[in-house]
Amino acid sequence: MPGGVVFYEANGYFLDDAGFAYLPEGPTPDLETPDFESPAFKHLGGAWYSWTASW
């Protein structure tokens, strides 16, 4: 993604998708796509976030 990187965790989080993201500008609304629905980000420090997305 422009300005950052989203890492997908293959095992996910229960039934949801999950992973980590490096987002120097923070999460933005344009991160939601048909393949990445309703992502919820948790700030870990600096530009790093964990995320989960339900389907």
mmCIF file with all atom_site columns, N, CA and C in Angstrom:
data_model
loop_
_atom_site.group_PDB
_atom_site.id
_atom_site.type_symbol
_atom_site.label_atom_id
_atom_site.label_alt_id
_atom_site.label_comp_id
_atom_site.label_asym_id
_atom_site.label_entity_id
_atom_site.label_seq_id
_atom_site.pdbx_PDB_ins_code
_atom_site.Cartn_x
_atom_site.Cartn_y
_atom_site.Cartn_z
_atom_site.occupancy
_atom_site.B_iso_or_equiv
_atom_site.pdbx_formal_charge
_atom_site.auth_seq_id
_atom_site.auth_comp_id
_atom_site.auth_asym_id
_atom_site.auth_atom_id
_atom_site.pdbx_PDB_model_num
ATOM 1   N N  . MET A 1 1  ? 0.833   -1.169  0.000  1.00 0.00 ? 1  MET A N  1
ATOM 2   C CA . MET A 1 1  ? 0.000   0.000   0.000  1.00 0.00 ? 1  MET A CA 1
ATOM 3   C C  . MET A 1 1  ? 0.879   1.233   0.000  1.00 0.00 ? 1  MET A C  1
ATOM 4   N N  . PRO A 1 2  ? 0.489   2.298   -0.670 1.00 0.00 ? 2  PRO A N  1
ATOM 5   C CA . PRO A 1 2  ? 1.309   3.510   -0.705 1.00 0.00 ? 2  PRO A CA 1
ATOM 6   C C  . PRO A 1 2  ? 1.572   4.066   0.697  1.00 0.00 ? 2  PRO A C  1
ATOM 7   N N  . GLY A 1 3  ? 2.810   4.316   1.015  1.00 0.00 ? 3  GLY A N  1
ATOM 8   C CA . GLY A 1 3  ? 3.172   4.929   2.285  1.00 0.00 ? 3  GLY A CA 1
ATOM 9   C C  . GLY A 1 3  ? 3.228   3.985   3.467  1.00 0.00 ? 3  GLY A C  1
ATOM 10  N N  . GLY A 1 4  ? 3.120   2.693   3.253  1.00 0.00 ? 4  GLY A N  1
ATOM 11  C CA . GLY A 1 4  ? 3.156   1.752   4.363  1.00 0.00 ? 4  GLY A CA 1
ATOM 12  C C  . GLY A 1 4  ? 3.133   0.318   3.868  1.00 0.00 ? 4  GLY A C  1
ATOM 13  N N  . VAL A 1 5  ? 3.040   -0.594  4.818  1.00 0.00 ? 5  VAL A N  1
ATOM 14  C CA . VAL A 1 5  ? 3.011   -2.026  4.501  1.00 0.00 ? 5  VAL A CA 1
ATOM 15  C C  . VAL A 1 5  ? 2.013   -2.703  5.423  1.00 0.00 ? 5  VAL A C  1
ATOM 16  N N  . VAL A 1 6  ? 1.186   -3.596  4.864  1.00 0.00 ? 6  VAL A N  1
ATOM 17  C CA . VAL A 1 6  ? 0.249   -4.377  5.658  1.00 0.00 ? 6  VAL A CA 1
ATOM 18  C C  . VAL A 1 6  ? 0.670   -5.839  5.567  1.00 0.00 ? 6  VAL A C  1
ATOM 19  N N  . PHE A 1 7  ? 0.901   -6.446  6.718  1.00 0.00 ? 7  PHE A N  1
ATOM 20  C CA . PHE A 1 7  ? 1.291   -7.855  6.791  1.00 0.00 ? 7  PHE A CA 1
ATOM 21  C C  . PHE A 1 7  ? 0.084   -8.670  7.221  1.00 0.00 ? 7  PHE A C  1
ATOM 22  N N  . TYR A 1 8  ? -0.166  -9.758  6.524  1.00 0.00 ? 8  TYR A N  1
ATOM 23  C CA . TYR A 1 8  ? -1.295  -10.634 6.795  1.00 0.00 ? 8  TYR A CA 1
ATOM 24  C C  . TYR A 1 8  ? -0.799  -11.860 7.537  1.00 0.00 ? 8  TYR A C  1
ATOM 25  N N  . GLU A 1 9  ? -1.428  -12.188 8.669  1.00 0.00 ? 9  GLU A N  1
ATOM 26  C CA . GLU A 1 9  ? -1.081  -13.376 9.444  1.00 0.00 ? 9  GLU A CA 1
ATOM 27  C C  . GLU A 1 9  ? -1.892  -14.556 8.907  1.00 0.00 ? 9  GLU A C  1
ATOM 28  N N  . ALA A 1 10 ? -1.226  -15.560 8.384  1.00 0.00 ? 10 ALA A N  1
ATOM 29  C CA . ALA A 1 10 ? -1.893  -16.688 7.735  1.00 0.00 ? 10 ALA A CA 1
ATOM 30  C C  . ALA A 1 10 ? -2.872  -17.410 8.649  1.00 0.00 ? 10 ALA A C  1
ATOM 31  N N  . ASN A 1 11 ? -2.604  -17.470 9.960  1.00 0.00 ? 11 ASN A N  1
ATOM 32  C CA . ASN A 1 11 ? -3.486  -18.170 10.885 1.00 0.00 ? 11 ASN A CA 1
ATOM 33  C C  . ASN A 1 11 ? -4.637  -17.302 11.386 1.00 0.00 ? 11 ASN A C  1
ATOM 34  N N  . GLY A 1 12 ? -4.570  -16.016 11.141 1.00 0.00 ? 12 GLY A N  1
ATOM 35  C CA . GLY A 1 12 ? -5.648  -15.114 11.516 1.00 0.00 ? 12 GLY A CA 1
ATOM 36  C C  . GLY A 1 12 ? -5.923  -15.037 13.004 1.00 0.00 ? 12 GLY A C  1
ATOM 37  N N  . TYR A 1 13 ? -7.110  -14.581 13.319 1.00 0.00 ? 13 TYR A N  1
ATOM 38  C CA . TYR A 1 13 ? -7.559  -14.435 14.703 1.00 0.00 ? 13 TYR A CA 1
ATOM 39  C C  . TYR A 1 13 ? -8.943  -15.047 14.798 1.00 0.00 ? 13 TYR A C  1
ATOM 40  N N  . PHE A 1 14 ? -9.031  -16.246 15.299 1.00 0.00 ? 14 PHE A N  1
ATOM 41  C CA . PHE A 1 14 ? -10.275 -17.009 15.374 1.00 0.00 ? 14 PHE A CA 1
ATOM 42  C C  . PHE A 1 14 ? -10.875 -17.111 13.969 1.00 0.00 ? 14 PHE A C  1
ATOM 43  N N  . LEU A 1 15 ? -11.992 -16.471 13.664 1.00 0.00 ? 15 LEU A N  1
ATOM 44  C CA . LEU A 1 15 ? -12.572 -16.520 12.325 1.00 0.00 ? 15 LEU A CA 1
ATOM 45  C C  . LEU A 1 15 ? -12.280 -15.266 11.512 1.00 0.00 ? 15 LEU A C  1
ATOM 46  N N  . ASP A 1 16 ? -11.607 -14.301 12.111 1.00 0.00 ? 16 ASP A N  1
ATOM 47  C CA . ASP A 1 16 ? -11.301 -13.047 11.424 1.00 0.00 ? 16 ASP A CA 1
ATOM 48  C C  . ASP A 1 16 ? -9.894  -13.071 10.841 1.00 0.00 ? 16 ASP A C  1
ATOM 49  N N  . ASP A 1 17 ? -9.657  -12.173 9.888  1.00 0.00 ? 17 ASP A N  1
ATOM 50  C CA . ASP A 1 17 ? -8.307  -11.966 9.378  1.00 0.00 ? 17 ASP A CA 1
ATOM 51  C C  . ASP A 1 17 ? -7.559  -11.094 10.381 1.00 0.00 ? 17 ASP A C  1
ATOM 52  N N  . ALA A 1 18 ? -6.235  -11.211 10.401 1.00 0.00 ? 18 ALA A N  1
ATOM 53  C CA . ALA A 1 18 ? -5.438  -10.426 11.342 1.00 0.00 ? 18 ALA A CA 1
ATOM 54  C C  . ALA A 1 18 ? -4.024  -10.266 10.813 1.00 0.00 ? 18 ALA A C  1
ATOM 55  N N  . GLY A 1 19 ? -3.306  -9.315  11.398 1.00 0.00 ? 19 GLY A N  1
ATOM 56  C CA . GLY A 1 19 ? -1.915  -9.115  11.016 1.00 0.00 ? 19 GLY A CA 1
ATOM 57  C C  . GLY A 1 19 ? -1.339  -7.880  11.671 1.00 0.00 ? 19 GLY A C  1
ATOM 58  N N  . PHE A 1 20 ? -0.272  -7.379  11.047 1.00 0.00 ? 20 PHE A N  1
ATOM 59  C CA . PHE A 1 20 ? 0.425   -6.194  11.516 1.00 0.00 ? 20 PHE A CA 1
ATOM 60  C C  . PHE A 1 20 ? 0.534   -5.215  10.367 1.00 0.00 ? 20 PHE A C  1
ATOM 61  N N  . ALA A 1 21 ? 0.743   -3.958  10.684 1.00 0.00 ? 21 ALA A N  1
ATOM 62  C CA . ALA A 1 21 ? 0.889   -2.944  9.641  1.00 0.00 ? 21 ALA A CA 1
ATOM 63  C C  . ALA A 1 21 ? 1.914   -1.910  10.071 1.00 0.00 ? 21 ALA A C  1
ATOM 64  N N  . TYR A 1 22 ? 2.692   -1.451  9.103  1.00 0.00 ? 22 TYR A N  1
ATOM 65  C CA . TYR A 1 22 ? 3.594   -0.318  9.299  1.00 0.00 ? 22 TYR A CA 1
ATOM 66  C C  . TYR A 1 22 ? 2.971   0.841   8.539  1.00 0.00 ? 22 TYR A C  1
ATOM 67  N N  . LEU A 1 23 ? 2.427   1.812   9.266  1.00 0.00 ? 23 LEU A N  1
ATOM 68  C CA . LEU A 1 23 ? 1.687   2.929   8.676  1.00 0.00 ? 23 LEU A CA 1
ATOM 69  C C  . LEU A 1 23 ? 2.187   4.249   9.252  1.00 0.00 ? 23 LEU A C  1
ATOM 70  N N  . PRO A 1 24 ? 3.213   4.845   8.661  1.00 0.00 ? 24 PRO A N  1
ATOM 71  C CA . PRO A 1 24 ? 3.770   6.089   9.191  1.00 0.00 ? 24 PRO A CA 1
ATOM 72  C C  . PRO A 1 24 ? 2.743   7.221   9.334  1.00 0.00 ? 24 PRO A C  1
ATOM 73  N N  . GLU A 1 25 ? 1.737   7.254   8.470  1.00 0.00 ? 25 GLU A N  1
ATOM 74  C CA . GLU A 1 25 ? 0.703   8.290   8.550  1.00 0.00 ? 25 GLU A CA 1
ATOM 75  C C  . GLU A 1 25 ? -0.500  7.822   9.358  1.00 0.00 ? 25 GLU A C  1
ATOM 76  N N  . GLY A 1 26 ? -0.432  6.613   9.921  1.00 0.00 ? 26 GLY A N  1
ATOM 77  C CA . GLY A 1 26 ? -1.553  6.054   10.671 1.00 0.00 ? 26 GLY A CA 1
ATOM 78  C C  . GLY A 1 26 ? -2.579  5.431   9.742  1.00 0.00 ? 26 GLY A C  1
ATOM 79  N N  . PRO A 1 27 ? -3.530  4.696   10.290 1.00 0.00 ? 27 PRO A N  1
ATOM 80  C CA . PRO A 1 27 ? -4.572  4.075   9.470  1.00 0.00 ? 27 PRO A CA 1
ATOM 81  C C  . PRO A 1 27 ? -5.479  5.146   8.857  1.00 0.00 ? 27 PRO A C  1
ATOM 82  N N  . THR A 1 28 ? -5.859  4.939   7.620  1.00 0.00 ? 28 THR A N  1
ATOM 83  C CA . THR A 1 28 ? -6.739  5.871   6.923  1.00 0.00 ? 28 THR A CA 1
ATOM 84  C C  . THR A 1 28 ? -7.971  5.119   6.418  1.00 0.00 ? 28 THR A C  1
ATOM 85  N N  . PRO A 1 29 ? -9.076  5.820   6.176  1.00 0.00 ? 29 PRO A N  1
ATOM 86  C CA . PRO A 1 29 ? -10.311 5.163   5.729  1.00 0.00 ? 29 PRO A CA 1
ATOM 87  C C  . PRO A 1 29 ? -10.159 4.396   4.412  1.00 0.00 ? 29 PRO A C  1
ATOM 88  N N  . ASP A 1 30 ? -9.208  4.789   3.571  1.00 0.00 ? 30 ASP A N  1
ATOM 89  C CA . ASP A 1 30 ? -9.050  4.110   2.285  1.00 0.00 ? 30 ASP A CA 1
ATOM 90  C C  . ASP A 1 30 ? -8.459  2.706   2.418  1.00 0.00 ? 30 ASP A C  1
ATOM 91  N N  . LEU A 1 31 ? -8.128  2.270   3.637  1.00 0.00 ? 31 LEU A N  1
ATOM 92  C CA . LEU A 1 31 ? -7.643  0.900   3.844  1.00 0.00 ? 31 LEU A CA 1
ATOM 93  C C  . LEU A 1 31 ? -8.770  -0.125  3.719  1.00 0.00 ? 31 LEU A C  1
ATOM 94  N N  . GLU A 1 32 ? -10.030 0.305   3.844  1.00 0.00 ? 32 GLU A N  1
ATOM 95  C CA . GLU A 1 32 ? -11.145 -0.629  3.720  1.00 0.00 ? 32 GLU A CA 1
ATOM 96  C C  . GLU A 1 32 ? -11.443 -0.878  2.250  1.00 0.00 ? 32 GLU A C  1
ATOM 97  N N  . THR A 1 33 ? -11.371 -2.141  1.840  1.00 0.00 ? 33 THR A N  1
ATOM 98  C CA . THR A 1 33 ? -11.671 -2.558  0.475  1.00 0.00 ? 33 THR A CA 1
ATOM 99  C C  . THR A 1 33 ? -12.578 -3.784  0.550  1.00 0.00 ? 33 THR A C  1
ATOM 100 N N  . PRO A 1 34 ? -13.119 -4.244  -0.571 1.00 0.00 ? 34 PRO A N  1
ATOM 101 C CA . PRO A 1 34 ? -13.933 -5.465  -0.530 1.00 0.00 ? 34 PRO A CA 1
ATOM 102 C C  . PRO A 1 34 ? -13.167 -6.679  0.013  1.00 0.00 ? 34 PRO A C  1
ATOM 103 N N  . ASP A 1 35 ? -11.838 -6.695  -0.147 1.00 0.00 ? 35 ASP A N  1
ATOM 104 C CA . ASP A 1 35 ? -11.027 -7.810  0.351  1.00 0.00 ? 35 ASP A CA 1
ATOM 105 C C  . ASP A 1 35 ? -10.540 -7.597  1.780  1.00 0.00 ? 35 ASP A C  1
ATOM 106 N N  . PHE A 1 36 ? -10.738 -6.413  2.316  1.00 0.00 ? 36 PHE A N  1
ATOM 107 C CA . PHE A 1 36 ? -10.201 -6.047  3.632  1.00 0.00 ? 36 PHE A CA 1
ATOM 108 C C  . PHE A 1 36 ? -11.275 -5.232  4.347  1.00 0.00 ? 36 PHE A C  1
ATOM 109 N N  . GLU A 1 37 ? -12.332 -5.919  4.811  1.00 0.00 ? 37 GLU A N  1
ATOM 110 C CA . GLU A 1 37 ? -13.508 -5.250  5.355  1.00 0.00 ? 37 GLU A CA 1
ATOM 111 C C  . GLU A 1 37 ? -13.361 -4.850  6.814  1.00 0.00 ? 37 GLU A C  1
ATOM 112 N N  . SER A 1 38 ? -13.756 -3.645  7.120  1.00 0.00 ? 38 SER A N  1
ATOM 113 C CA . SER A 1 38 ? -13.827 -3.124  8.489  1.00 0.00 ? 38 SER A CA 1
ATOM 114 C C  . SER A 1 38 ? -12.582 -3.417  9.327  1.00 0.00 ? 38 SER A C  1
ATOM 115 N N  . PRO A 1 39 ? -11.413 -3.017  8.846  1.00 0.00 ? 39 PRO A N  1
ATOM 116 C CA . PRO A 1 39 ? -10.224 -3.282  9.662  1.00 0.00 ? 39 PRO A CA 1
ATOM 117 C C  . PRO A 1 39 ? -10.245 -2.444  10.944 1.00 0.00 ? 39 PRO A C  1
ATOM 118 N N  . ALA A 1 40 ? -9.853  -3.068  12.052 1.00 0.00 ? 40 ALA A N  1
ATOM 119 C CA . ALA A 1 40 ? -9.726  -2.380  13.339 1.00 0.00 ? 40 ALA A CA 1
ATOM 120 C C  . ALA A 1 40 ? -8.255  -2.412  13.717 1.00 0.00 ? 40 ALA A C  1
ATOM 121 N N  . PHE A 1 41 ? -7.670  -1.248  13.924 1.00 0.00 ? 41 PHE A N  1
ATOM 122 C CA . PHE A 1 41 ? -6.251  -1.133  14.208 1.00 0.00 ? 41 PHE A CA 1
ATOM 123 C C  . PHE A 1 41 ? -6.004  -0.827  15.673 1.00 0.00 ? 41 PHE A C  1
ATOM 124 N N  . LYS A 1 42 ? -4.959  -1.428  16.227 1.00 0.00 ? 42 LYS A N  1
ATOM 125 C CA . LYS A 1 42 ? -4.521  -1.138  17.595 1.00 0.00 ? 42 LYS A CA 1
ATOM 126 C C  . LYS A 1 42 ? -3.082  -0.642  17.494 1.00 0.00 ? 42 LYS A C  1
ATOM 127 N N  . HIS A 1 43 ? -2.831  0.544   18.010 1.00 0.00 ? 43 HIS A N  1
ATOM 128 C CA . HIS A 1 43 ? -1.494  1.139   17.939 1.00 0.00 ? 43 HIS A CA 1
ATOM 129 C C  . HIS A 1 43 ? -0.543  0.388   18.856 1.00 0.00 ? 43 HIS A C  1
ATOM 130 N N  . LEU A 1 44 ? 0.587   -0.026  18.321 1.00 0.00 ? 44 LEU A N  1
ATOM 131 C CA . LEU A 1 44 ? 1.584   -0.759  19.108 1.00 0.00 ? 44 LEU A CA 1
ATOM 132 C C  . LEU A 1 44 ? 2.747   0.122   19.533 1.00 0.00 ? 44 LEU A C  1
ATOM 133 N N  . GLY A 1 45 ? 2.945   1.240   18.843 1.00 0.00 ? 45 GLY A N  1
ATOM 134 C CA . GLY A 1 45 ? 4.060   2.143   19.120 1.00 0.00 ? 45 GLY A CA 1
ATOM 135 C C  . GLY A 1 45 ? 4.689   2.582   17.818 1.00 0.00 ? 45 GLY A C  1
ATOM 136 N N  . GLY A 1 46 ? 5.139   3.820   17.775 1.00 0.00 ? 46 GLY A N  1
ATOM 137 C CA . GLY A 1 46 ? 5.730   4.330   16.542 1.00 0.00 ? 46 GLY A CA 1
ATOM 138 C C  . GLY A 1 46 ? 4.716   4.251   15.413 1.00 0.00 ? 46 GLY A C  1
ATOM 139 N N  . ALA A 1 47 ? 5.138   3.706   14.286 1.00 0.00 ? 47 ALA A N  1
ATOM 140 C CA . ALA A 1 47 ? 4.255   3.573   13.128 1.00 0.00 ? 47 ALA A CA 1
ATOM 141 C C  . ALA A 1 47 ? 3.671   2.168   13.002 1.00 0.00 ? 47 ALA A C  1
ATOM 142 N N  . TRP A 1 48 ? 3.781   1.353   14.055 1.00 0.00 ? 48 TRP A N  1
ATOM 143 C CA . TRP A 1 48 ? 3.339   -0.042  14.001 1.00 0.00 ? 48 TRP A CA 1
ATOM 144 C C  . TRP A 1 48 ? 1.959   -0.233  14.619 1.00 0.00 ? 48 TRP A C  1
ATOM 145 N N  . TYR A 1 49 ? 1.156   -1.080  13.965 1.00 0.00 ? 49 TYR A N  1
ATOM 146 C CA . TYR A 1 49 ? -0.200  -1.385  14.402 1.00 0.00 ? 49 TYR A CA 1
ATOM 147 C C  . TYR A 1 49 ? -0.459  -2.873  14.235 1.00 0.00 ? 49 TYR A C  1
ATOM 148 N N  . SER A 1 50 ? -1.319  -3.421  15.081 1.00 0.00 ? 50 SER A N  1
ATOM 149 C CA . SER A 1 50 ? -1.881  -4.740  14.808 1.00 0.00 ? 50 SER A CA 1
ATOM 150 C C  . SER A 1 50 ? -3.274  -4.472  14.241 1.00 0.00 ? 50 SER A C  1
ATOM 151 N N  . TRP A 1 51 ? -3.821  -5.426  13.525 1.00 0.00 ? 51 TRP A N  1
ATOM 152 C CA . TRP A 1 51 ? -5.152  -5.234  12.963 1.00 0.00 ? 51 TRP A CA 1
ATOM 153 C C  . TRP A 1 51 ? -5.925  -6.541  12.923 1.00 0.00 ? 51 TRP A C  1
ATOM 154 N N  . THR A 1 52 ? -7.232  -6.420  12.961 1.00 0.00 ? 52 THR A N  1
ATOM 155 C CA . THR A 1 52 ? -8.145  -7.522  12.702 1.00 0.00 ? 52 THR A CA 1
ATOM 156 C C  . THR A 1 52 ? -9.214  -6.990  11.752 1.00 0.00 ? 52 THR A C  1
ATOM 157 N N  . ALA A 1 53 ? -9.764  -7.874  10.947 1.00 0.00 ? 53 ALA A N  1
ATOM 158 C CA . ALA A 1 53 ? -10.826 -7.497  10.019 1.00 0.00 ? 53 ALA A CA 1
ATOM 159 C C  . ALA A 1 53 ? -11.823 -8.647  9.954  1.00 0.00 ? 53 ALA A C  1
ATOM 160 N N  . SER A 1 54 ? -13.078 -8.320  10.191 1.00 0.00 ? 54 SER A N  1
ATOM 161 C CA . SER A 1 54 ? -14.107 -9.353  10.130 1.00 0.00 ? 54 SER A CA 1
ATOM 162 C C  . SER A 1 54 ? -14.628 -9.466  8.703  1.00 0.00 ? 54 SER A C  1
ATOM 163 N N  . TRP A 1 55 ? -15.242 -10.586 8.424  1.00 0.00 ? 55 TRP A N  1
ATOM 164 C CA . TRP A 1 55 ? -15.813 -10.776 7.085  1.00 0.00 ? 55 TRP A CA 1
ATOM 165 C C  . TRP A 1 55 ? -17.251 -11.129 7.163  1.00 0.00 ? 55 TRP A C  1
#
